[in-house]
PDB file of C-alpha atoms and ligand atoms in Angstrom:
ATOM      1  CA  MET A 218      16.099   6.356  11.184  1.00 67.00           C
ATOM      2  CA  THR A 219      12.931   5.453   9.303  1.00 67.00           C
ATOM      3  CA  LEU A 220       9.731   5.540  11.239  1.00 92.00           C
ATOM      4  CA  LEU A 221       7.203   2.738  10.824  1.00 96.00           C
ATOM      5  CA  LYS A 222       3.850   3.717  12.254  1.00 97.00           C
ATOM      6  CA  ALA A 223       0.141   2.947  12.108  1.00 98.00           C
ATOM      7  CA  VAL A 224      -2.541   5.612  11.815  1.00 98.00           C
ATOM      8  CA  LYS A 225      -6.315   5.305  11.694  1.00 98.00           C
ATOM      9  CA  ASP A 226      -7.421   7.465   8.798  1.00 98.00           C
ATOM     10  CA  ASP A 227      -8.802   7.724   5.293  1.00 98.00           C
ATOM     11  CA  ILE A 228      -5.722   7.269   3.105  1.00 98.00           C
ATOM     12  CA  THR A 229      -7.022   9.782   0.554  1.00 98.00           C
ATOM     13  CA  THR A 230      -6.496  12.592   3.091  1.00 98.00           C
ATOM     14  CA  LEU A 231      -2.820  11.886   3.830  1.00 98.00           C
ATOM     15  CA  ARG A 232      -0.254  14.479   2.772  1.00 98.00           C
ATOM     16  CA  VAL A 233       2.613  12.129   1.965  1.00 98.00           C
ATOM     17  CA  ASP A 234       4.850  11.674  -1.059  1.00 98.00           C
ATOM     18  CA  ALA A 235       2.958   8.537  -2.132  1.00 98.00           C
ATOM     19  CA  ILE A 236      -0.075   6.578  -1.117  1.00 99.00           C
ATOM     20  CA  VAL A 237      -0.424   2.971  -2.207  1.00 99.00           C
ATOM     21  CA  ASN A 238      -3.599   1.770  -3.882  1.00 99.00           C
ATOM     22  CA  ALA A 239      -4.889  -1.803  -3.450  1.00 98.00           C
ATOM     23  CA  ALA A 240      -5.870  -2.073  -7.101  1.00 98.00           C
ATOM     24  CA  LYS A 241      -7.182  -4.767  -9.436  1.00 98.00           C
ATOM     25  CA  PRO A 242      -5.115  -6.081 -12.383  1.00 98.00           C
ATOM     26  CA  SER A 243      -6.833  -3.797 -14.917  1.00 98.00           C
ATOM     27  CA  LEU A 244      -5.931  -0.729 -12.802  1.00 98.00           C
ATOM     28  CA  LEU A 245      -9.237   0.747 -13.922  1.00 97.00           C
ATOM     29  CA  GLY A 246     -10.752   1.402 -10.501  1.00 94.00           C
ATOM     30  CA  GLY A 247     -13.106  -0.563  -8.312  1.00 95.00           C
ATOM     31  CA  GLY A 248     -14.549  -0.491  -4.809  1.00 97.00           C
ATOM     32  CA  GLY A 249     -12.940  -0.150  -1.380  1.00 98.00           C
ATOM     33  CA  VAL A 250      -9.794   1.921  -1.100  1.00 98.00           C
ATOM     34  CA  ASP A 251      -9.366   1.832  -4.907  1.00 98.00           C
ATOM     35  CA  GLY A 252     -12.743   3.520  -5.419  1.00 98.00           C
ATOM     36  CA  ALA A 253     -12.011   6.076  -2.700  1.00 98.00           C
ATOM     37  CA  ILE A 254      -8.637   6.972  -4.265  1.00 98.00           C
ATOM     38  CA  HIS A 255     -10.084   7.328  -7.777  1.00 98.00           C
ATOM     39  CA  ASN A 256     -12.981   9.452  -6.460  1.00 98.00           C
ATOM     40  CA  ALA A 257     -10.677  11.764  -4.578  1.00 98.00           C
ATOM     41  CA  ALA A 258      -8.021  11.995  -7.310  1.00 98.00           C
ATOM     42  CA  GLY A 259     -10.432  12.736 -10.169  1.00 98.00           C
ATOM     43  CA  ARG A 260     -10.617  11.716 -13.832  1.00 97.00           C
ATOM     44  CA  GLY A 261      -6.950  12.350 -14.580  1.00 98.00           C
ATOM     45  CA  LEU A 262      -5.968   9.333 -12.512  1.00 98.00           C
ATOM     46  CA  LEU A 263      -8.187   6.976 -14.490  1.00 98.00           C
ATOM     47  CA  GLU A 264      -6.851   8.385 -17.757  1.00 98.00           C
ATOM     48  CA  GLU A 265      -3.246   7.789 -16.694  1.00 98.00           C
ATOM     49  CA  CYS A 266      -4.122   4.299 -15.408  1.00 98.00           C
ATOM     50  CA  ARG A 267      -5.634   3.428 -18.791  1.00 98.00           C
ATOM     51  CA  ARG A 268      -2.273   4.087 -20.405  1.00 98.00           C
ATOM     52  CA  LEU A 269      -0.463   1.694 -18.047  1.00 98.00           C
ATOM     53  CA  GLY A 270      -1.941  -1.453 -19.578  1.00 97.00           C
ATOM     54  CA  GLY A 271      -2.733  -3.195 -16.287  1.00 98.00           C
ATOM     55  CA  CYS A 272      -0.481  -4.696 -13.630  1.00 98.00           C
ATOM     56  CA  PRO A 273       0.227  -8.320 -12.659  1.00 98.00           C
ATOM     57  CA  THR A 274      -0.565  -9.513  -9.142  1.00 98.00           C
ATOM     58  CA  GLY A 275       2.374  -8.800  -6.840  1.00 98.00           C
ATOM     59  CA  ASP A 276       3.720  -5.953  -8.970  1.00 98.00           C
ATOM     60  CA  ALA A 277       3.218  -2.168  -8.742  1.00 98.00           C
ATOM     61  CA  LYS A 278       3.051   0.869 -11.044  1.00 98.00           C
ATOM     62  CA  VAL A 279       3.132   4.574 -10.239  1.00 98.00           C
ATOM     63  CA  THR A 280       1.004   7.512 -11.359  1.00 98.00           C
ATOM     64  CA  SER A 281       0.617  11.109 -10.355  1.00 98.00           C
ATOM     65  CA  GLY A 282      -1.703  11.975  -7.444  1.00 98.00           C
ATOM     66  CA  TYR A 283      -3.883  14.526  -9.308  1.00 98.00           C
ATOM     67  CA  ASN A 284      -6.353  16.090  -6.820  1.00 98.00           C
ATOM     68  CA  LEU A 285      -5.031  14.085  -3.867  1.00 98.00           C
ATOM     69  CA  PRO A 286      -2.804  15.704  -1.252  1.00 98.00           C
ATOM     70  CA  ALA A 287      -0.326  12.879  -1.989  1.00 98.00           C
ATOM     71  CA  ARG A 288       2.044  13.605  -4.906  1.00 98.00           C
ATOM     72  CA  TYR A 289       1.946  10.069  -6.300  1.00 99.00           C
ATOM     73  CA  VAL A 290      -0.172   6.943  -6.209  1.00 99.00           C
ATOM     74  CA  ILE A 291       1.609   3.594  -6.339  1.00 99.00           C
ATOM     75  CA  HIS A 292      -0.895   1.021  -7.579  1.00 98.00           C
ATOM     76  CA  THR A 293      -0.233  -2.542  -6.497  1.00 99.00           C
ATOM     77  CA  VAL A 294      -2.323  -5.652  -7.066  1.00 98.00           C
ATOM     78  CA  GLY A 295      -2.639  -7.899  -4.040  1.00 98.00           C
ATOM     79  CA  PRO A 296      -3.464 -11.606  -4.147  1.00 98.00           C
ATOM     80  CA  VAL A 297      -6.967 -12.938  -3.646  1.00 98.00           C
ATOM     81  CA  TRP A 298      -6.966 -15.170  -0.561  1.00 98.00           C
ATOM     82  CA  HIS A 299      -7.568 -18.818  -1.525  1.00 98.00           C
ATOM     83  CA  GLY A 300      -6.694 -20.408   1.831  1.00 98.00           C
ATOM     84  CA  GLY A 301      -2.994 -19.567   1.983  1.00 98.00           C
ATOM     85  CA  SER A 302      -1.437 -22.374  -0.075  1.00 98.00           C
ATOM     86  CA  HIS A 303      -1.578 -20.598  -3.432  1.00 98.00           C
ATOM     87  CA  GLY A 304       1.433 -18.332  -3.067  1.00 98.00           C
ATOM     88  CA  GLU A 305      -0.557 -15.615  -1.318  1.00 98.00           C
ATOM     89  CA  ALA A 306       2.173 -14.707   1.194  1.00 98.00           C
ATOM     90  CA  GLU A 307       4.867 -14.410  -1.502  1.00 98.00           C
ATOM     91  CA  LEU A 308       2.610 -12.274  -3.672  1.00 98.00           C
ATOM     92  CA  LEU A 309       1.612  -9.985  -0.810  1.00 99.00           C
ATOM     93  CA  THR A 310       5.274  -9.628   0.219  1.00 98.00           C
ATOM     94  CA  SER A 311       6.065  -8.704  -3.371  1.00 98.00           C
ATOM     95  CA  CYS A 312       3.356  -5.971  -3.352  1.00 98.00           C
ATOM     96  CA  TYR A 313       5.014  -4.258  -0.398  1.00 98.00           C
ATOM     97  CA  ARG A 314       8.547  -4.764  -1.723  1.00 98.00           C
ATOM     98  CA  ARG A 315       7.789  -3.518  -5.242  1.00 98.00           C
ATOM     99  CA  SER A 316       5.941  -0.461  -3.900  1.00 98.00           C
ATOM    100  CA  LEU A 317       8.861   0.394  -1.621  1.00 98.00           C
ATOM    101  CA  GLU A 318      11.349  -0.141  -4.460  1.00 97.00           C
ATOM    102  CA  ILE A 319       9.466   2.307  -6.662  1.00 98.00           C
ATOM    103  CA  ALA A 320       9.292   4.866  -3.841  1.00 98.00           C
ATOM    104  CA  ALA A 321      13.018   4.525  -3.127  1.00 97.00           C
ATOM    105  CA  LYS A 322      13.911   4.753  -6.809  1.00 97.00           C
ATOM    106  CA  MET A 323      11.960   8.015  -6.996  1.00 97.00           C
ATOM    107  CA  HIS A 324      13.751   9.287  -3.870  1.00 97.00           C
ATOM    108  CA  LEU A 325      10.481   9.638  -1.962  1.00 98.00           C
ATOM    109  CA  GLU A 326      10.576  10.230   1.767  1.00 97.00           C
ATOM    110  CA  SER A 327       7.097   9.208   2.919  1.00 98.00           C
ATOM    111  CA  ILE A 328       4.691   6.476   1.843  1.00 98.00           C
ATOM    112  CA  ALA A 329       1.375   5.236   3.217  1.00 98.00           C
ATOM    113  CA  PHE A 330      -0.051   1.753   2.679  1.00 98.00           C
ATOM    114  CA  PRO A 331      -3.609   0.517   3.156  1.00 99.00           C
ATOM    115  CA  ALA A 332      -4.050  -3.051   4.403  1.00 99.00           C
ATOM    116  CA  ILE A 333      -3.621  -4.557   0.922  1.00 99.00           C
ATOM    117  CA  SER A 334      -5.801  -7.605   0.105  1.00 98.00           C
ATOM    118  CA  THR A 335      -7.588  -7.624   3.484  1.00 98.00           C
ATOM    119  CA  GLY A 336     -10.917  -6.259   2.216  1.00 98.00           C
ATOM    120  CA  VAL A 337     -12.652  -7.676  -0.847  1.00 98.00           C
ATOM    121  CA  TYR A 338      -9.682 -10.005  -1.510  1.00 98.00           C
ATOM    122  CA  GLY A 339     -10.162 -11.713   1.885  1.00 98.00           C
ATOM    123  CA  TYR A 340      -6.584 -11.969   3.232  1.00 98.00           C
ATOM    124  CA  PRO A 341      -6.641 -12.502   7.039  1.00 98.00           C
ATOM    125  CA  LEU A 342      -5.651  -9.198   8.635  1.00 98.00           C
ATOM    126  CA  LEU A 343      -3.246 -10.500  11.256  1.00 98.00           C
ATOM    127  CA  GLN A 344      -1.178 -12.407   8.702  1.00 98.00           C
ATOM    128  CA  ALA A 345      -1.307  -9.573   6.184  1.00 98.00           C
ATOM    129  CA  ALA A 346      -0.232  -6.994   8.767  1.00 98.00           C
ATOM    130  CA  GLY A 347       2.683  -9.220   9.779  1.00 98.00           C
ATOM    131  CA  ILE A 348       3.845  -9.369   6.159  1.00 98.00           C
ATOM    132  CA  ALA A 349       3.395  -5.609   5.730  1.00 98.00           C
ATOM    133  CA  ILE A 350       5.540  -4.791   8.747  1.00 98.00           C
ATOM    134  CA  SER A 351       8.259  -7.399   8.242  1.00 97.00           C
ATOM    135  CA  THR A 352       8.658  -6.582   4.542  1.00 98.00           C
ATOM    136  CA  ALA A 353       8.920  -2.843   5.227  1.00 97.00           C
ATOM    137  CA  GLN A 354      11.378  -3.446   8.042  1.00 96.00           C
ATOM    138  CA  ALA A 355      13.558  -5.716   5.899  1.00 95.00           C
ATOM    139  CA  PHE A 356      13.493  -3.255   3.016  1.00 95.00           C
ATOM    140  CA  LEU A 357      14.457  -0.322   5.200  1.00 94.00           C
ATOM    141  CA  GLU A 358      17.497  -2.147   6.502  1.00 91.00           C
ATOM    142  CA  GLN A 359      19.048  -1.306   3.140  1.00 86.00           C
ATOM    143  CA  SER A 360      19.734   2.395   2.825  1.00 76.00           C
ATOM    144  CA  SER A 361      16.864   4.278   1.231  1.00 82.00           C
ATOM    145  CA  SER A 362      15.445   7.782   0.927  1.00 93.00           C
ATOM    146  CA  LEU A 363      12.382   6.742   2.913  1.00 96.00           C
ATOM    147  CA  GLN A 364      11.935   8.384   6.266  1.00 95.00           C
ATOM    148  CA  GLU A 365       8.356   7.477   7.074  1.00 96.00           C
ATOM    149  CA  VAL A 366       6.332   4.351   6.276  1.00 98.00           C
ATOM    150  CA  ILE A 367       2.728   4.648   7.401  1.00 98.00           C
ATOM    151  CA  PHE A 368       0.242   1.789   7.694  1.00 98.00           C
ATOM    152  CA  CYS A 369      -3.115   3.480   7.197  1.00 98.00           C
ATOM    153  CA  CYS A 370      -5.889   1.550   8.940  1.00 98.00           C
ATOM    154  CA  PHE A 371      -9.547   2.062   8.174  1.00 98.00           C
ATOM    155  CA  SER A 372     -10.975   0.467  11.332  1.00 98.00           C
ATOM    156  CA  ASP A 373     -10.184   0.550  15.041  1.00 98.00           C
ATOM    157  CA  GLY A 374      -9.674  -3.230  14.983  1.00 98.00           C
ATOM    158  CA  ASP A 375      -7.059  -3.035  12.219  1.00 98.00           C
ATOM    159  CA  PHE A 376      -5.329  -0.137  13.982  1.00 98.00           C
ATOM    160  CA  GLN A 377      -5.048  -2.180  17.179  1.00 98.00           C
ATOM    161  CA  VAL A 378      -3.582  -5.174  15.355  1.00 98.00           C
ATOM    162  CA  TYR A 379      -0.928  -3.060  13.602  1.00 98.00           C
ATOM    163  CA  ASN A 380      -0.025  -1.252  16.819  1.00 98.00           C
ATOM    164  CA  ARG A 381       0.315  -4.522  18.683  1.00 98.00           C
ATOM    165  CA  LEU A 382       2.588  -5.991  16.008  1.00 98.00           C
ATOM    166  CA  LEU A 383       4.628  -2.787  15.737  1.00 97.00           C
ATOM    167  CA  SER A 384       5.164  -2.645  19.487  1.00 95.00           C
ATOM    168  CA  THR A 385       6.312  -6.261  19.730  1.00 89.00           C
ATOM    169  CA  ARG A 386       8.535  -6.398  16.644  1.00 77.00           C
ATOM    170  CA  THR A 387      12.205  -7.095  17.103  1.00 63.00           C
ATOM    171  CA  THR A 388      14.482  -4.307  15.995  1.00 55.00           C
TER     172      THR A 388
HETATM  173  N1  LIG B 519      -8.505   4.559   3.428  1.00 53.01           N
HETATM  174  C1  LIG B 519      -7.781   3.546   3.979  1.00 53.01           C
HETATM  175  N2  LIG B 519      -8.149   2.251   3.921  1.00 53.01           N
HETATM  176  C2  LIG B 519      -9.313   1.974   3.278  1.00 53.01           C
HETATM  177  C3  LIG B 519     -10.120   2.953   2.669  1.00 53.01           C
HETATM  178  C4  LIG B 519      -9.665   4.302   2.751  1.00 53.01           C
HETATM  179  N3  LIG B 519     -10.361   5.295   2.204  1.00 53.01           N
HETATM  180  N4  LIG B 519     -11.204   2.330   2.121  1.00 53.01           N
HETATM  181  C5  LIG B 519     -11.081   1.017   2.382  1.00 53.01           C
HETATM  182  N5  LIG B 519      -9.948   0.802   3.093  1.00 53.01           N
HETATM  183  P1  LIG B 519     -10.060  -3.304  -0.294  1.00 53.01           P
HETATM  184  P2  LIG B 519      -8.413  -5.488  -1.425  1.00 53.01           P
HETATM  185  C6  LIG B 519      -9.385  -0.461   3.604  1.00 53.01           C
HETATM  186  O1  LIG B 519     -11.278  -4.143  -0.407  1.00 53.01           O
HETATM  187  O2  LIG B 519      -8.858  -6.435  -0.379  1.00 53.01           O
HETATM  188  C7  LIG B 519     -11.241  -3.162  -5.099  1.00 53.01           C
HETATM  189  O3  LIG B 519     -12.504  -3.242  -5.682  1.00 53.01           O
HETATM  190  C8  LIG B 519     -10.334  -1.611   3.802  1.00 53.01           C
HETATM  191  O4  LIG B 519     -11.091  -1.434   5.008  1.00 53.01           O
HETATM  192  O5  LIG B 519     -10.137  -1.882  -0.718  1.00 53.01           O
HETATM  193  O6  LIG B 519      -6.945  -5.422  -1.770  1.00 53.01           O
HETATM  194  C9  LIG B 519     -10.112  -3.228  -6.121  1.00 53.01           C
HETATM  195  O7  LIG B 519     -10.489  -2.667  -7.353  1.00 53.01           O
HETATM  196  C10 LIG B 519      -9.347  -2.764   3.901  1.00 53.01           C
HETATM  197  O8  LIG B 519      -8.771  -2.778   5.214  1.00 53.01           O
HETATM  198  O9  LIG B 519      -8.825  -3.944  -1.155  1.00 53.01           O
HETATM  199  C11 LIG B 519      -9.854  -4.690  -6.214  1.00 53.01           C
HETATM  200  O10 LIG B 519     -10.749  -5.322  -7.122  1.00 53.01           O
HETATM  201  C12 LIG B 519      -8.238  -2.350   2.918  1.00 53.01           C
HETATM  202  O11 LIG B 519      -8.468  -0.968   2.647  1.00 53.01           O
HETATM  203  C13 LIG B 519     -10.143  -5.218  -4.841  1.00 53.01           C
HETATM  204  O12 LIG B 519     -11.050  -4.292  -4.254  1.00 53.01           O
HETATM  205  C14 LIG B 519      -8.227  -3.121   1.618  1.00 53.01           C
HETATM  206  O13 LIG B 519      -9.568  -3.398   1.212  1.00 53.01           O
HETATM  207  C15 LIG B 519      -8.906  -5.235  -3.969  1.00 53.01           C
HETATM  208  O14 LIG B 519      -9.217  -5.852  -2.732  1.00 53.01           O
END
């Protein structure tokens, strides 16, 4: 059975098969978790990202993990929050689904997500966490290599929200 769990940590320290990056469409680095991942991974990551030619919002692309403890980085581009009536929920759902599809296709067993779009891109955390959990749960109902899906929270407040939603979800 696949485990869905929340941790409070810096995602760049996690020893998992893949961490997910909340990237921008150019995939050329930025602030927040994107900046932290590029800093920790080193120049090789930026060089590989340059060759990918960007990524549309809602999609994902994979690179190696370079100096990270994670073997791979799955870069996904979340939606900017514009009030909720501009397809944000569908795009955020697609970020989680596409990342999980890539991980499953590569036969990975563990993956860690940051709270995509909830920083600079302004997506309300409670709604975003609900989408993260329900999309992962729905995906894992199909058979997949994944054994552990981690929601990596950067603040105590985010960690509490994820834990509350995880403890009340219907199985
Ligand atoms: N480990 C885990 N989570 C982190 C870390 C970390 N080291 N650092 C930040 N977070 P954000 P977005 C959390 O802004 O909203 C970038 O400039 C953070 O507290 O990183 O998708 C990109 O280049 C928040 O909960 O991503 C894009 O331009 C979550 O990660 C844009 O920001 C996401 O916050 C993407 O914006």
